[in-house]
mmCIF file of C-alpha atoms in Angstrom:
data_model
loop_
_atom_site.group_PDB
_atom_site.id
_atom_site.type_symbol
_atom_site.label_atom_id
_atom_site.label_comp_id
_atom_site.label_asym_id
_atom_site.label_seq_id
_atom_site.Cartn_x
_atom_site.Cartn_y
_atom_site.Cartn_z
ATOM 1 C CA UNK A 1 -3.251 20.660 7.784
ATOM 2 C CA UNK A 2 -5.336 17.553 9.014
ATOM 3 C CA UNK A 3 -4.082 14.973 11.479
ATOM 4 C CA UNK A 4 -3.238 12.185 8.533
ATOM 5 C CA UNK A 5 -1.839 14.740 6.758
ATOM 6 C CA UNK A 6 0.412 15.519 9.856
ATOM 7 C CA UNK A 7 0.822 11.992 10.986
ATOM 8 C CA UNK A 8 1.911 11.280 7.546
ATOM 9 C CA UNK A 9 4.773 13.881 7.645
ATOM 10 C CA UNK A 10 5.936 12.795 10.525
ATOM 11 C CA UNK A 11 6.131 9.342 9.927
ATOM 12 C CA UNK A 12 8.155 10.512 6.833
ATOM 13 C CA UNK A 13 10.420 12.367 8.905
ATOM 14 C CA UNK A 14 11.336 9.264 10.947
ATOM 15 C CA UNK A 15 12.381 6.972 7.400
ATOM 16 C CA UNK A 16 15.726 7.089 7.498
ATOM 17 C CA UNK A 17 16.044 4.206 5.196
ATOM 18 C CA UNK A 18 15.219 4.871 1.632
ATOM 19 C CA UNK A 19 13.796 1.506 1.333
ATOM 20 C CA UNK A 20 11.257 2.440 3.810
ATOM 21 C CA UNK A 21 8.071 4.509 2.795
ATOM 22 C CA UNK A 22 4.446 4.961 4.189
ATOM 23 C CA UNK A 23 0.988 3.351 2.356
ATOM 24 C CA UNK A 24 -1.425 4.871 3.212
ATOM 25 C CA UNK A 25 -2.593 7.222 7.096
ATOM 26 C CA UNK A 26 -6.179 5.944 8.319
ATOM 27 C CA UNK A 27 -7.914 8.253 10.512
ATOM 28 C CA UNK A 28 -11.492 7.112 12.288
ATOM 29 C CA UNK A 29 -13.157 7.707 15.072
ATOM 30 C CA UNK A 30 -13.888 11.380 17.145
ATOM 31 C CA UNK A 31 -11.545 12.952 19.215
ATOM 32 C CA UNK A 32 -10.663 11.404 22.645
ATOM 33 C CA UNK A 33 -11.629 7.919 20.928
ATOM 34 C CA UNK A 34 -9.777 8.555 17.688
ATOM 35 C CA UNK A 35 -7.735 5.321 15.917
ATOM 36 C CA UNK A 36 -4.571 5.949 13.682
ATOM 37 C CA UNK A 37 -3.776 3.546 11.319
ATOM 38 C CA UNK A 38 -0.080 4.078 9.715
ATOM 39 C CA UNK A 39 0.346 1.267 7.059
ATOM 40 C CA UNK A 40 4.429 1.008 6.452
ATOM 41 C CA UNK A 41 6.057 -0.863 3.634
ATOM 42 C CA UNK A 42 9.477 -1.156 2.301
ATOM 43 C CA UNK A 43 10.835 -2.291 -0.842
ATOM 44 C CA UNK A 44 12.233 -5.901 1.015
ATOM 45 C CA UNK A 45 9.422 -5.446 3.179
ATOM 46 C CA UNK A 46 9.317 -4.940 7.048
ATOM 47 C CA UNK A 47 9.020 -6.546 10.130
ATOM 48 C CA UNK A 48 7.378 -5.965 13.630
ATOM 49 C CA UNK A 49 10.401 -4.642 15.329
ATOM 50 C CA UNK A 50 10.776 -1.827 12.333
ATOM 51 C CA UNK A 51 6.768 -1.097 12.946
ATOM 52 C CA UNK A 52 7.430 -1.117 16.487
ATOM 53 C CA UNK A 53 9.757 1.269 16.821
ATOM 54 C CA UNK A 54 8.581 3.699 14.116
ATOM 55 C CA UNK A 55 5.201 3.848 16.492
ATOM 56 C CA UNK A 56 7.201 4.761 19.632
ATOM 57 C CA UNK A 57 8.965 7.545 17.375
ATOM 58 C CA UNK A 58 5.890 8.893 15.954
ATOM 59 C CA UNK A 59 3.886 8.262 19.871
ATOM 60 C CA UNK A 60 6.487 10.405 21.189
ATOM 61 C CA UNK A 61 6.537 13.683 18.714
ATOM 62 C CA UNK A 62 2.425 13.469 18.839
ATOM 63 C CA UNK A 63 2.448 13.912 22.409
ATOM 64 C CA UNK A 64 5.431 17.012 22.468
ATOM 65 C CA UNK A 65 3.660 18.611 19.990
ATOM 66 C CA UNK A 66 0.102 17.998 21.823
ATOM 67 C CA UNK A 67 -0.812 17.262 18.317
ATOM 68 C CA UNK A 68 -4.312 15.297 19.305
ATOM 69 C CA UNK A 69 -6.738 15.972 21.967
ATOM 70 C CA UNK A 70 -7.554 12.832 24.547
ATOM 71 C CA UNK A 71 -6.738 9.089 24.006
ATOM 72 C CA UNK A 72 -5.931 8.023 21.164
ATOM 73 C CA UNK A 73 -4.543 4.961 19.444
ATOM 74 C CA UNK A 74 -1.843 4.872 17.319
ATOM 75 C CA UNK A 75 -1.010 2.060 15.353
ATOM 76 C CA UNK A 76 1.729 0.841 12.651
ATOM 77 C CA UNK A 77 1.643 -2.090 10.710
ATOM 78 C CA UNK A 78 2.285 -3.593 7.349
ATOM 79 C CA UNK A 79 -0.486 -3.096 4.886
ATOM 80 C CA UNK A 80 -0.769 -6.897 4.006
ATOM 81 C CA UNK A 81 -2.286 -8.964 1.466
ATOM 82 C CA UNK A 82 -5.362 -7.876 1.586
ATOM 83 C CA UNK A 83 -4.944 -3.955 1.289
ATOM 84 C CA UNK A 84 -4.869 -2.753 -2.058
ATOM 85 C CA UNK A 85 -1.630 -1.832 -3.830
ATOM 86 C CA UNK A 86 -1.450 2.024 -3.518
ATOM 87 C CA UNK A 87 1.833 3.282 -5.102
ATOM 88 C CA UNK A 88 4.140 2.407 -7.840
ATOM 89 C CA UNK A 89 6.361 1.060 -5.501
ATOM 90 C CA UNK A 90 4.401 -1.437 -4.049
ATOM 91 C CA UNK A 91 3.692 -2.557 -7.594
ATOM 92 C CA UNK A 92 7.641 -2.708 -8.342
ATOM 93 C CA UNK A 93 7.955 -4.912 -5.199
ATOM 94 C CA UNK A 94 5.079 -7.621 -6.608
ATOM 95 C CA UNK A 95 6.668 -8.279 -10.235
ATOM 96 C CA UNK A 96 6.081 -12.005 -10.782
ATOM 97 C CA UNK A 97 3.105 -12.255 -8.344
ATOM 98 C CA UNK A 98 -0.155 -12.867 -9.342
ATOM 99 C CA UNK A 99 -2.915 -9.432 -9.482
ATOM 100 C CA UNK A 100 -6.189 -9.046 -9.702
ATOM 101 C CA UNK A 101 -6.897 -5.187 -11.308
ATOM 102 C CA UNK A 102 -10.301 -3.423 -10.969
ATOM 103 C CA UNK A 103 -10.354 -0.233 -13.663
ATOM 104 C CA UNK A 104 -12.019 2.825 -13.481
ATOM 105 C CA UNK A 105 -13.910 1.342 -16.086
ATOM 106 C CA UNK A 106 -15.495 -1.417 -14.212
ATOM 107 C CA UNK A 107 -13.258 -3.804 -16.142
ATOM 108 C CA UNK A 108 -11.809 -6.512 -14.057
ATOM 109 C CA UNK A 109 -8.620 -8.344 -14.884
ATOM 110 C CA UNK A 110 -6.404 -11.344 -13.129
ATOM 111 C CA UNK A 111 -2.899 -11.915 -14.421
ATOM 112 C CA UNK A 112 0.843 -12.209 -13.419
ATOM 113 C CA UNK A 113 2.528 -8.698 -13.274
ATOM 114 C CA UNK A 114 5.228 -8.162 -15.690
ATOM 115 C CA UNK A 115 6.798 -4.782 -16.000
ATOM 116 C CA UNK A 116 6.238 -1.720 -14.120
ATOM 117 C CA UNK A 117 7.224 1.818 -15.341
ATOM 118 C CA UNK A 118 6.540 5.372 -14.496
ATOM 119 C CA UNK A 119 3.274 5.550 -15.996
ATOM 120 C CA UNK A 120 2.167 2.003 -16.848
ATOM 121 C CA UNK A 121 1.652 -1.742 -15.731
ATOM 122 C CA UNK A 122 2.203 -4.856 -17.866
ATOM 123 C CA UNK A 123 0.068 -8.026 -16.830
ATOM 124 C CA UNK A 124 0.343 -11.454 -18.332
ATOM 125 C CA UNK A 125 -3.222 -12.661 -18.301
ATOM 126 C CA UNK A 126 -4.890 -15.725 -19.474
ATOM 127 C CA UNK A 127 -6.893 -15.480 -22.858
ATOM 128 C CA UNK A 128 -9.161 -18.601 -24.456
ATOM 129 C CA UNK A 129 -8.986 -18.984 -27.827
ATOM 130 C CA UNK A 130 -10.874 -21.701 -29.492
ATOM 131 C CA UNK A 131 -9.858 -24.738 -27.540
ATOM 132 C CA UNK A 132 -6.787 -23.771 -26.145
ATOM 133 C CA UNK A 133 -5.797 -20.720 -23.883
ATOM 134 C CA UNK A 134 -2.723 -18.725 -24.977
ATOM 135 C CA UNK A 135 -1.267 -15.465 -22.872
ATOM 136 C CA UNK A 136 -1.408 -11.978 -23.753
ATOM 137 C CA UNK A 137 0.282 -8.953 -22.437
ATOM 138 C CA UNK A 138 -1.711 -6.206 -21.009
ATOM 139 C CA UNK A 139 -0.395 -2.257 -20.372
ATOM 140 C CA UNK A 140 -2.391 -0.736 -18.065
ATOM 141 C CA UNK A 141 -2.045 2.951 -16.901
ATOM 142 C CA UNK A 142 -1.531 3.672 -13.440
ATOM 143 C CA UNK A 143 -4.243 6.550 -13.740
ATOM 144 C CA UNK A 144 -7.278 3.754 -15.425
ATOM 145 C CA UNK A 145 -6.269 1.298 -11.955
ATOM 146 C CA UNK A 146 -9.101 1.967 -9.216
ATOM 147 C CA UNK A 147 -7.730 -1.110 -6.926
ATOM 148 C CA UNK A 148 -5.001 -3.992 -7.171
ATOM 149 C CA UNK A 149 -4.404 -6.909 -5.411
ATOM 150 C CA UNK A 150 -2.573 -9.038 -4.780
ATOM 151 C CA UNK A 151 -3.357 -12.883 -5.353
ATOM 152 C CA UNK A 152 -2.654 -15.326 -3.020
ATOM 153 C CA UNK A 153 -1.023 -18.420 -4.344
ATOM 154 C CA UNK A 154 -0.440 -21.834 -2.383
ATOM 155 C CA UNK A 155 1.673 -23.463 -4.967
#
């Protein structure tokens, strides 16, 4: 099993709280100058204390288990605006806030999400027609999404 692989079970194992779940495990770097990257996220979101102390827990089992060679840094954070969205939960967490969708396709699309189900998306976007521009709803499957973002608005 590889280190994210581990690092990511581990993590796991320290999510008490349903609401709780890991993004994504970065790796980079060669041993003795290797960086871990553990992006956390919850369904009402999280805070630095909750990173915090998830990154002693995890700190603590890598070293009893000796689990990687030399120094190494270990850190957990939120994944923020700017990472993609990565899971369907993530997506349930954004309804109402604004996305902009690459496909697998190349297509790109910008819209307000709507719906989310087990195997599907629903985006309000913005259509022009004629002289005026009317909204249309959008299903896109989870498997045709190659990244997601969210929008930032300042309204």
């Amino acid at each position: 099993m590889e280190i994210t692989s581990k690092l990511r079970a581990i993590a796991e194992s320290f999510l008490k709280d349903e609401s709780y779940f890991i993004v994504d495990v970065i790796s980079k770097g060669v041993s003795g100058r290797a960086k871990h990257l553990i992006l956390l996220d919850g369904d009402n979101g999280v805070n630095i204390d909750d990173c915090a102390s998830l990154s002693r827990q995890i700190a603590a089992e890598v070293e009893a288990e000796d689990l990687i060679e030399g120094a190494f840094i270990l850190e957990v954070s939120s994944p923020g605006l700017d990472h993609p969205l990565a899971s369907k939960r993530q997506f349930v967490k954004n309804v109402g806030r604004s996305l902009k969708v690459r496909l697998k396709d190349g297509t790109m699309l910008q819209g307000k999400l709507e719906s989310v189900d087990d195997e599907a998306v629903e985006i309000l976007k913005e259509v022009k027609e004629k002289k005026k521009v009317v909204t249309e709803k959008t299903a896109i499957l989870f498997d045709s999404i190659d990244k997601a973002n969210v929008l930032v608005s300042f309204n």
